[in-house]
XYZ file of C-alpha atoms in Angstrom:
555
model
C -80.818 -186.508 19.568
C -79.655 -188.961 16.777
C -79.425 -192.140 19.121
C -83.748 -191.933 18.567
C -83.931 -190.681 15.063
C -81.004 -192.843 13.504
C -82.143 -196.005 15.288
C -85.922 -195.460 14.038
C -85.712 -194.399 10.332
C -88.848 -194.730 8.805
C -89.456 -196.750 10.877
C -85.559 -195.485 8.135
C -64.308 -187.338 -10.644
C -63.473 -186.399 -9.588
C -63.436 -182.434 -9.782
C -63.681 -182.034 -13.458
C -61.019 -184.531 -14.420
C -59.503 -184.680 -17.871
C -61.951 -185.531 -20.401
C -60.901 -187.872 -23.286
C -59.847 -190.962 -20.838
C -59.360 -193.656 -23.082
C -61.528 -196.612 -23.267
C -61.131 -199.514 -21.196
C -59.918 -202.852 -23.115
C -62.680 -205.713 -23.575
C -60.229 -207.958 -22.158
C -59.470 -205.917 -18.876
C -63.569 -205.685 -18.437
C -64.191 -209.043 -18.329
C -61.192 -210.176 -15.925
C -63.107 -211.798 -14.007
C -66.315 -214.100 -13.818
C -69.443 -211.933 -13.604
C -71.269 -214.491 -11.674
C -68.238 -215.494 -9.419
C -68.742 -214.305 -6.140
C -65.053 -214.972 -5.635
C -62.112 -211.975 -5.114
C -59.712 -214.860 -6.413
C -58.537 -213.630 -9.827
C -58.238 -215.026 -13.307
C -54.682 -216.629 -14.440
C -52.785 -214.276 -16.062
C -54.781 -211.244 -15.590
C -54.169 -208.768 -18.080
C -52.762 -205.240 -17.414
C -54.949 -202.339 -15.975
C -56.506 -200.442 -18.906
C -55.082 -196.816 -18.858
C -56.858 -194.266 -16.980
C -56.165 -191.207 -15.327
C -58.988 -190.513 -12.989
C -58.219 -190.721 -9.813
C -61.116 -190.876 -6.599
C -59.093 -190.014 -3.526
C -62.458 -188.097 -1.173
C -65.604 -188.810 -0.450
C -68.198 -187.910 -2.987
C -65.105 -187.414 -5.705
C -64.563 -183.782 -4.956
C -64.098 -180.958 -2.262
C -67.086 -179.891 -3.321
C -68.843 -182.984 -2.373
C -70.772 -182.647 -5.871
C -70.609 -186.744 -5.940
C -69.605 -186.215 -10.025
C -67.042 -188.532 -11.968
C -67.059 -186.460 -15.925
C -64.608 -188.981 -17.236
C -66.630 -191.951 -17.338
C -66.370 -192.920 -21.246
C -67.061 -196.702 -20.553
C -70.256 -196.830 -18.987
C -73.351 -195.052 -20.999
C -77.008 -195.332 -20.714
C -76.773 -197.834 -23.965
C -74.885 -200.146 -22.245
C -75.785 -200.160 -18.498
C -78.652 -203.212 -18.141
C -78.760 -206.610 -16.777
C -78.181 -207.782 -20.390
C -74.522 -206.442 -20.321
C -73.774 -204.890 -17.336
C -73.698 -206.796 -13.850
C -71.466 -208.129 -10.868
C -68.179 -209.004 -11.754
C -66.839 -209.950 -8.327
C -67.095 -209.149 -4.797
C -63.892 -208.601 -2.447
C -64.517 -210.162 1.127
C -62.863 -207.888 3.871
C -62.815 -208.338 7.470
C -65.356 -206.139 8.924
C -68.165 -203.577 7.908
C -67.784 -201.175 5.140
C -68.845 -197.810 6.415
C -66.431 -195.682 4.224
C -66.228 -194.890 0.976
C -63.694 -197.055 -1.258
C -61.040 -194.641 -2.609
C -59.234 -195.058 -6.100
C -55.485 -194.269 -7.474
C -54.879 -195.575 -11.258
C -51.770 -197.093 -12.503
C -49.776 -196.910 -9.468
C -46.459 -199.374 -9.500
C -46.559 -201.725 -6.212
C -44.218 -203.859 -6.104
C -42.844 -203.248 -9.613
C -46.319 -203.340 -11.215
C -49.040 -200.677 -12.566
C -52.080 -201.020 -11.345
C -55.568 -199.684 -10.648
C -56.023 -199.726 -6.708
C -58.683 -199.771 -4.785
C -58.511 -198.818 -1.043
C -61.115 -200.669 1.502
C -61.128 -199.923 5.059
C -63.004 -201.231 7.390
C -64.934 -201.101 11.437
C -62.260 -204.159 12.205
C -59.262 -201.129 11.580
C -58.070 -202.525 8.138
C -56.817 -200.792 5.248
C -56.553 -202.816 2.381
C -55.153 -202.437 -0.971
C -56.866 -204.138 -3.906
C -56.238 -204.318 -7.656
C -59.684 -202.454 -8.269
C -59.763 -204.668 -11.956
C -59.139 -207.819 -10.587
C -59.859 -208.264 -6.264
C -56.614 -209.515 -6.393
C -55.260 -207.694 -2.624
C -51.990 -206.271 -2.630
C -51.824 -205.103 0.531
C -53.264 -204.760 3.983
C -52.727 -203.296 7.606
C -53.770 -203.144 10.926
C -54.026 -200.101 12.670
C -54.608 -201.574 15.883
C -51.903 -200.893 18.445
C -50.188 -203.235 20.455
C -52.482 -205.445 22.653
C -55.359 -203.490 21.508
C -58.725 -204.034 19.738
C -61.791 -202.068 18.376
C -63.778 -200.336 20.269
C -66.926 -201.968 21.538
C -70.080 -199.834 20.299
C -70.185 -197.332 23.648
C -73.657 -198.691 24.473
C -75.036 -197.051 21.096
C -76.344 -199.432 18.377
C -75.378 -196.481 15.617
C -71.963 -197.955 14.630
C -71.612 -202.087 15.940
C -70.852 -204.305 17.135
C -67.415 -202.781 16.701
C -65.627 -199.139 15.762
C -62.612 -199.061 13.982
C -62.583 -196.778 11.227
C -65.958 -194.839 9.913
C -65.099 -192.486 8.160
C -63.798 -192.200 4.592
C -59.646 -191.241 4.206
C -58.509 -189.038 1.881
C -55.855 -189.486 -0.812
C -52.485 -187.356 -1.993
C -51.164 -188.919 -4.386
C -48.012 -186.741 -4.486
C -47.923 -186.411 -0.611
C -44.585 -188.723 0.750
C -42.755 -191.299 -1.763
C -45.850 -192.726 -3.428
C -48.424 -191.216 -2.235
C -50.010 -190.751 1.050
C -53.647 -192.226 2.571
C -54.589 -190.445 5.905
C -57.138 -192.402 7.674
C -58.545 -192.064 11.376
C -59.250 -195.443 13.612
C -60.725 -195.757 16.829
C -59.508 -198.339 19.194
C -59.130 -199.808 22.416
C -55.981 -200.772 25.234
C -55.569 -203.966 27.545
C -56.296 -201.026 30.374
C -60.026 -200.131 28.679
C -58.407 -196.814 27.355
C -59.857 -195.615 23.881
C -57.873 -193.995 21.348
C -58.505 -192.221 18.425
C -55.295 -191.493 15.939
C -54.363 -189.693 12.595
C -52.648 -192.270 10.029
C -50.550 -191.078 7.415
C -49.740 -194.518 5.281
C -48.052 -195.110 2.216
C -50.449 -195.575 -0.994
C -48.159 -198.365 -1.861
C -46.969 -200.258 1.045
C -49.473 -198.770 3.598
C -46.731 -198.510 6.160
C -46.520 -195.592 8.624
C -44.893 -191.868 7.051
C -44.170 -188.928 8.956
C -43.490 -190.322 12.134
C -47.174 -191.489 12.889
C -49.311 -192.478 14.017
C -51.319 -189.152 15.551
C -52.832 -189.811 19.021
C -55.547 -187.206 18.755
C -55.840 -184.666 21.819
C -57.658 -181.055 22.092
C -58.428 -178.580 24.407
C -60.554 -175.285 23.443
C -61.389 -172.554 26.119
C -65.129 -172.721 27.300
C -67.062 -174.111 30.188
C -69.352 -176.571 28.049
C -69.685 -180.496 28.377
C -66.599 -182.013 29.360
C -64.617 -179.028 30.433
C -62.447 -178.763 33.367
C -60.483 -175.416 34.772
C -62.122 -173.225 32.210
C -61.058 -175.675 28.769
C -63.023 -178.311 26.751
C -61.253 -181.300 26.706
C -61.320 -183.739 23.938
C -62.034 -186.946 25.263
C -61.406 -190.233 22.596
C -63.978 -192.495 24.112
C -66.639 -190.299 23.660
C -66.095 -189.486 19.950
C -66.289 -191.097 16.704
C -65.082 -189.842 13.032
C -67.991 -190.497 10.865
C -67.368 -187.243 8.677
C -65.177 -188.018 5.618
C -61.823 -186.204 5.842
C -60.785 -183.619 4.314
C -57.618 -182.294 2.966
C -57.101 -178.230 1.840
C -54.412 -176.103 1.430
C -51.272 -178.894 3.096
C -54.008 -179.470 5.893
C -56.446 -182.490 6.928
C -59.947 -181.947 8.487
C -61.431 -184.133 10.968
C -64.848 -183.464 12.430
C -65.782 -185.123 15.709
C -69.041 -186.647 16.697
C -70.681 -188.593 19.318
C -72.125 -191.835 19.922
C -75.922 -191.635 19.708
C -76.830 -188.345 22.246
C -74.456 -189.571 24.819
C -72.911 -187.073 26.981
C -70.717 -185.387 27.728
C -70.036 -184.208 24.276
C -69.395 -180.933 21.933
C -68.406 -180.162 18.321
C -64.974 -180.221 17.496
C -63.174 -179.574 13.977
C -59.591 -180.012 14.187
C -56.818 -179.291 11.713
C -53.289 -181.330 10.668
C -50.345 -180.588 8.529
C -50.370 -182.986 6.097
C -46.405 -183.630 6.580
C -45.844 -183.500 9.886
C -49.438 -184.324 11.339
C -48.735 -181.856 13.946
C -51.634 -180.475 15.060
C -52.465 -176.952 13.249
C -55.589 -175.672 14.913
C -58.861 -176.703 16.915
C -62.415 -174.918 16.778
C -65.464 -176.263 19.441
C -68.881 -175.175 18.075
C -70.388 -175.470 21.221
C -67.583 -174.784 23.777
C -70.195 -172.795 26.550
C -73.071 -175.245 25.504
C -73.647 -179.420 24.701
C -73.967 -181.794 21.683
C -73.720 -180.066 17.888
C -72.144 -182.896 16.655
C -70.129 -183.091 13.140
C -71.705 -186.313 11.450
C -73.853 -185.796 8.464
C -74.495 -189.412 8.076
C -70.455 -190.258 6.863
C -70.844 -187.007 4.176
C -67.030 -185.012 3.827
C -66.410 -182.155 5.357
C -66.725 -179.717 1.859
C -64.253 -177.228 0.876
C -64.329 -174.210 -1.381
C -61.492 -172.713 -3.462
C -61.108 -170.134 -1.064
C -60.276 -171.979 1.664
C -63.093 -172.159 3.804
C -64.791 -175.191 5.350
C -68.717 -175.913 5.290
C -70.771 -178.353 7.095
C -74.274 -178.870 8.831
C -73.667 -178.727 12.361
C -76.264 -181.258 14.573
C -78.761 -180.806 17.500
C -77.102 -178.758 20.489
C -76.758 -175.271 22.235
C -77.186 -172.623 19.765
C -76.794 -168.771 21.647
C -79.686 -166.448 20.661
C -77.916 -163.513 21.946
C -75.445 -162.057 19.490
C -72.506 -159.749 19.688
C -72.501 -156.828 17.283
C -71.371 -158.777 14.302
C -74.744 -160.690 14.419
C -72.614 -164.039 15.481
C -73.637 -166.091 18.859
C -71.815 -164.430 21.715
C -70.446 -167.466 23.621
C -69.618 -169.291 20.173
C -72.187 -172.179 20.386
C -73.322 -172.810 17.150
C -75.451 -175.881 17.122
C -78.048 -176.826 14.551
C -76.134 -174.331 11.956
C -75.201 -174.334 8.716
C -71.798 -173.034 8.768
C -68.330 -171.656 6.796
C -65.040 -171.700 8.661
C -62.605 -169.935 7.498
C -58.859 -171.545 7.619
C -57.006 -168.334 7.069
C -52.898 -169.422 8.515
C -54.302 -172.717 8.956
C -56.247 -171.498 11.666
C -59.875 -172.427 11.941
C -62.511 -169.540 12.383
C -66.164 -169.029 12.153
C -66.688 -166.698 9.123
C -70.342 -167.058 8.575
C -73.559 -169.237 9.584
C -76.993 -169.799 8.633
C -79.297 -170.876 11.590
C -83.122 -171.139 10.971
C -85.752 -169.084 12.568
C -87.297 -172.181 14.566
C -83.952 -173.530 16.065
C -85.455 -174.234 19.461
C -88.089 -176.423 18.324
C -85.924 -178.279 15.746
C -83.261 -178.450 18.837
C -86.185 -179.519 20.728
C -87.516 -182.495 18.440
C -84.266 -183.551 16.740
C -85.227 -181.862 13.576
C -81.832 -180.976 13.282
C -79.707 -180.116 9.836
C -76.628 -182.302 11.001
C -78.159 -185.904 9.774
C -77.313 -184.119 5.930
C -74.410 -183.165 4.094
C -73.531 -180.145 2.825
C -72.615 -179.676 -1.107
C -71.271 -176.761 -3.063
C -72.416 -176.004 -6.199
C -70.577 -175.198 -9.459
C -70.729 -170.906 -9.973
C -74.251 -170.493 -11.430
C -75.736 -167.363 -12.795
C -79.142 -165.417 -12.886
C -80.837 -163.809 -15.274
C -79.141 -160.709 -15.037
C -76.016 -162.306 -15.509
C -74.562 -162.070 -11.683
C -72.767 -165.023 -10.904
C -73.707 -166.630 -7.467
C -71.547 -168.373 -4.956
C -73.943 -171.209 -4.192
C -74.661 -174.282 -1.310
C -77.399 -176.811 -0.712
C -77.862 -178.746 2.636
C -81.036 -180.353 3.872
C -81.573 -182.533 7.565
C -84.611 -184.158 9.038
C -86.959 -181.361 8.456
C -87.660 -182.325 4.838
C -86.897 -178.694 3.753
C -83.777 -177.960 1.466
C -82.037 -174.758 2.041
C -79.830 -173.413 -0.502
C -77.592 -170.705 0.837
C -75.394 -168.098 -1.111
C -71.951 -168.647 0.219
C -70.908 -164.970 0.574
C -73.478 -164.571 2.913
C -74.985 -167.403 4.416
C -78.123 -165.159 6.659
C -77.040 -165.532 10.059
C -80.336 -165.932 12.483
C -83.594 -164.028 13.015
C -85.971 -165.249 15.171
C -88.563 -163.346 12.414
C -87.415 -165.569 9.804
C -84.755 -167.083 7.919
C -82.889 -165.007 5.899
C -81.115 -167.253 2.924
C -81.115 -167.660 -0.748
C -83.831 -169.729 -1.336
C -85.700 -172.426 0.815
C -88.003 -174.968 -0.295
C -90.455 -176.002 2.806
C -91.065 -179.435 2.814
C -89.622 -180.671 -0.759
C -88.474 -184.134 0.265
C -91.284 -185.607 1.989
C -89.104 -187.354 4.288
C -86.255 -186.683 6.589
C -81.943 -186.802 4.566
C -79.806 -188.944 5.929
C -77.888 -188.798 3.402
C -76.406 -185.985 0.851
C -77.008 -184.995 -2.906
C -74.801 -184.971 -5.656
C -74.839 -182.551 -8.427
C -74.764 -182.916 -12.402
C -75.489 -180.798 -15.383
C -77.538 -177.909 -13.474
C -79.652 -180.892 -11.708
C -79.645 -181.803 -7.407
C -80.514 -185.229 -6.832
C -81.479 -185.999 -3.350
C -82.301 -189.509 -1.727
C -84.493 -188.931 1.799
C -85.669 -191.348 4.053
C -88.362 -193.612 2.528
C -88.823 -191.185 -0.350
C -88.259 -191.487 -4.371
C -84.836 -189.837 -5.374
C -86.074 -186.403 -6.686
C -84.272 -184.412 -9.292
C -84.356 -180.804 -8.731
C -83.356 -178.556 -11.996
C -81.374 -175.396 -11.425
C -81.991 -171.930 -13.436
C -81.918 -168.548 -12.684
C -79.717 -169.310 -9.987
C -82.851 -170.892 -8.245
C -83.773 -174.756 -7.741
C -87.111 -175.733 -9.365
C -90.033 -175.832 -6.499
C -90.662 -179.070 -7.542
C -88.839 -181.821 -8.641
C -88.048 -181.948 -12.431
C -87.895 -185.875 -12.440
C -88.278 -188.527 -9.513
C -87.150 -192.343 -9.167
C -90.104 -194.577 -9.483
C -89.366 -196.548 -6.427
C -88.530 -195.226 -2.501
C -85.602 -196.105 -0.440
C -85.606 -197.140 3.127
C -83.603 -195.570 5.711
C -81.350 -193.829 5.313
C -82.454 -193.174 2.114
C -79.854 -192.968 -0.004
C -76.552 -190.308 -1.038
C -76.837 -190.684 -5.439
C -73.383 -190.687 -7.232
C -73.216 -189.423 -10.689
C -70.778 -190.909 -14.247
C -70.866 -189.430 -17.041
C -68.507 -188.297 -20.122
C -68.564 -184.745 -20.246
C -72.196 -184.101 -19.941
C -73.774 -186.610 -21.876
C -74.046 -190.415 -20.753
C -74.786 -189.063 -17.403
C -76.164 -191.938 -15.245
C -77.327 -191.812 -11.213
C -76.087 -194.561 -8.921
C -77.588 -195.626 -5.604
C -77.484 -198.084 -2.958
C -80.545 -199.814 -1.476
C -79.793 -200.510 2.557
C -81.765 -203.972 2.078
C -81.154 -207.811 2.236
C -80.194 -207.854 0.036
C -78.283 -204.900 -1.206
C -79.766 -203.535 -4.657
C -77.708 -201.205 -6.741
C -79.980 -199.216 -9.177
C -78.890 -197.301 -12.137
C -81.131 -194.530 -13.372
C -81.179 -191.638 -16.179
C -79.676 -188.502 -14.828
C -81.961 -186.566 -17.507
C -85.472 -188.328 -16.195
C -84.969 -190.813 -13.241
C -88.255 -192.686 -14.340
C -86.097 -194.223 -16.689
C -84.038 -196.785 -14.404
C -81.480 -198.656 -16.466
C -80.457 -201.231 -14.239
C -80.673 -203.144 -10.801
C -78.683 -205.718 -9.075
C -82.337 -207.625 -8.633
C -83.262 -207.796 -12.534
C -81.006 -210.561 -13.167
C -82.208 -214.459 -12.929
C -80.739 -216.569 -9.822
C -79.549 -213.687 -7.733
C -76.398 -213.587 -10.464
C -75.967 -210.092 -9.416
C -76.177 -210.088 -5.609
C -73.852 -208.698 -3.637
C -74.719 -208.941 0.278
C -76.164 -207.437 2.846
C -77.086 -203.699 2.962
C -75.547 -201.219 4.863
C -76.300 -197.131 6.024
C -74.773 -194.448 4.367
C -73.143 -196.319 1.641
C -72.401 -194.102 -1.437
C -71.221 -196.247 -4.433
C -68.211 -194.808 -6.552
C -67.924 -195.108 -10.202
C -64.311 -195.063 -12.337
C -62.930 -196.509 -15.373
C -65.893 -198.377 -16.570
C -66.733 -200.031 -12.653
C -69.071 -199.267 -10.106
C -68.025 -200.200 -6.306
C -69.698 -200.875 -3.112
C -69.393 -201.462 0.383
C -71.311 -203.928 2.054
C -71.394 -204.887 5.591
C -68.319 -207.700 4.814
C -66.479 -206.605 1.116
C -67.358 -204.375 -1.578
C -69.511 -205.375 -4.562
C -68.129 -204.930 -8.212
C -69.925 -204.149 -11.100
C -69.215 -203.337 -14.400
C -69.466 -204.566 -18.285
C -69.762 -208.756 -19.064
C -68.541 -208.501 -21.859
């Protein structure tokens, strides 16, 4: 039931990129005015500073691990309100819900440089120079006589819907790259539409004949069916889940607005050159609700091929075939791994907790989290585990062995290792990883580190942030250079916004916030849910409810 829960609150890189980037020039750093709150930029900007580390998904990997290793400009020495600050902020023209992506040194228009992708709930893309605001580029993805959607009655995403969710980036997909991007919108006739873009990282115009007008039937007899099929209908779904991209194919996962129904939980695949449709999976096809949201988290990936995600309140069937799976296929309020074997989408495992009705029952679901996969750890004994860590409103982290995630017993749950209670607050949000460590932000709570060993997370947390973050809490990102320098970023949903800056090795230590700094030099604007800032080439971005902030050295 998330139209209660997310209204009340409390009430509220890259994978291992190449190490050895060089350092960023002085001169590119301080491009702009720190205390300008201006996008114009300087005369005669000077050229990008070389880089090659890239952010093109949510959280900087498939894994979702939230990890940039080739930061070598920012360090713990250097990151406080003496010499470290706003540098800008880029006004767009709607809320920032989604992540802002990065490509270095591309050539537009016969230049290299560092660009940063915005989108936005008005159905923008933009295309910035990320060292300067400077915009290079931007596009509508409205259709003729169209506009965004109004808010469907639920206060969750307003006052308007255009696009949530964070894109995802191939930078060797199409001429110059390719940006795939979902937007929600509206016809003169009060038709909603929801479509797959496929746009040019350097012109953002259309590639491989799109847009996508997103349509799916499944067989089942669940909410919204009709002759014995589920039927997709746009109106009453939303793409809040960042996208994913595996194996020549992009992921979307559906969910709804608020609890209202008619709804299920679909996951639906495209080729990534054709955007034909590849395959369609309902988690609840013979049931309602289960929802793919996980508060704007990606959709994570293994190298295997197989999809995992925390699936939200909804029917979940306690009767199970001989394989110990749900025999109508409704897998709400579960942890789960799809398989994507021939690009077609398959549930290979799941992990649903012993107390599923009453979580079900009090929207204690798992599906406000995200799901992350850790690096391969190992035990004592040497045996190297497959491992994954996902936590909702419950307050209790479960961390799940990939190969076999437990399935359901009434008797119990059956999983890796589960920590009752270890957030003291519910996670809208997700963790990121670094250097054997979970960091996770819940609702009103102190960011807690939690250390790994033995292939175990400590029972309690290892270090903790000295001050608590209203709802949603917050999802940490991590920079660092190799594994030293390593320093936690967050975003404060307040008015206004507050970046913070901790210690990865002991979050007591807090380097830096937006609010140290006399006269408000480092403000930024107003707070917004779910943002997670991203950090590359010596600058930390975030989304605010109109632009994204910029931060990085003064001088």
């Amino acid at each position: 039931m998330r139209k209660r829960l997310e209204k009340s609150g409390p009430i509220l890189i890259s994978a291992f990129a190449v190490l050895g980037v060089l350092l960023a020039l002085t001169l590119a750093r301080c491009g702009s005015n720190s205390s300008s709150s201006s996008s114009t930029p300087p005369p005669n900007p000077p050229p990008p500073p070389a880089s090659s580390v890239d952010v093109t998904t949510y959280h900087n990997d498939n894994g979702r691990t939230g990890q940039n290793l080739s930061e070598t400009t920012l360090t713990t020495g250097n990151v406080n309100s003496t010499n470290f600050g706003k540098l800008f902020t880029i006004p767009v023209d709607g809320k920032v819900d989604a992540e802002p992506l990065y490509l270095s040194n591309l050539t537009v228009s016969g230049q290299s440089h560092n660009v940063l992708y915005v989108v936005t709930e008005h159905d923008s893309v933009y295309a910035f120079d990320a060292d300067t605001g400077t915009q290079l580029e931007q596009v509508s993805l409205l259709g003729a006589g169209e506009t965004t959607s109004d808010n469907r009655g639920c206060s969750q995403v307003t006052p308007e819907i255009g696009i949530t969710a964070t894109p995802v980036i191939d930078r060797k997909a199409g001429s110059h790259g390719t940006i795939y991007v979902v937007a929600m919108s509206k016809d003169g006739s009060g038709g909603y539409h929801q479509r797959l873009h496929a746009l040019d990282a350097t012109t953002l115009a259309e590639e491989f004949g799109g847009p996508k007008e997103v349509q799916a039937t499944f067989p089942g007899s669940g909410d919204g069916s009709s002759a014995g099929n589920v039927v997709f209908a746009p109106g009453q779904y939303e793409e809040r889940a960042g996208l994913l991209l595996l194996n020549g194919v992009v992921y979307l996962g559906w969910t709804s607005h608020c609890d209202i129904r008619p709804y299920t939980g679909w996951l639906m695949g495209y080729d990534q050159n054709t955007l034909a449709q590849t395959s369609v999976l309902d988690l609840t096809p013979n049931g309602n609700e289960g929802a793919i949201w996980m508060s704007g988290a990606g959709l994570a990936a293994d190298s295997s091929g197989n999809i995992y995600f925390l699936d939200a309140n909804g029917t979940f069937d306690t009767t199970m075939n001989t394989n110990g799976f749900p025999n109508q296929g409704d897998y709400g309020n579960a942890f789960l791994k799809i398989s994507t074997t021939n690009k077609q989408l398959a549930v290979a495992d799941y992990f649903e907790m012993s107390n599923q009705a009453q979580e079900n029952g009090t929207d204690q679901d798992l599906g406000s989290g995200g799901a992350l996969l850790l690096p391969d750890v190992s035990d004592n004994s040497s045996k190297t585990w497959h491992l994954a860590v996902g936590a909702g409103k419950d307050s209790n982290i479960y961390l799940v062995d990939r190969d076999n995630l437990g399935k359901f017993s009434s008797s119990g749950n059956n999983i890796h290792q589960e920590l009752p209670g270890a957030l003291a607050g519910g996670v809208w949000s997700m963790p990121a990883y670094f250097n054997q460590t979970i960091y996770y932000g819940a609702v009103g709570n102190h960011i807690r580190a939690f250390s790994i060993s033995n292939a175990q997370l400590s029972s309690s947390p290892s270090s903790q942030t000295a001050n608590s973050f209203p709802y949603p809490g917050a999802t940490p990102s991590v920079s660092a250079n190799g594994t030293g320098n390593g320093i936690l970023w967050a975003a404060e949903n307040n008015n206004p916004a507050v970046l913070h800056a901790y210690d990865a090795t002991n979050l007591a230590n807090e380097l830096y916030n937006s609010s140290q700094a006399a006269g408000g030099r480092d403000q930024f604007g107003t707070g917004n849910k779910f943002i997670t800032p991203m950090i590359v080439n010596g600058k930390v971005y975030v989304g605010t409810t109109n632009g994204v902030g910029v931060f990085g050295l003064l001088h």
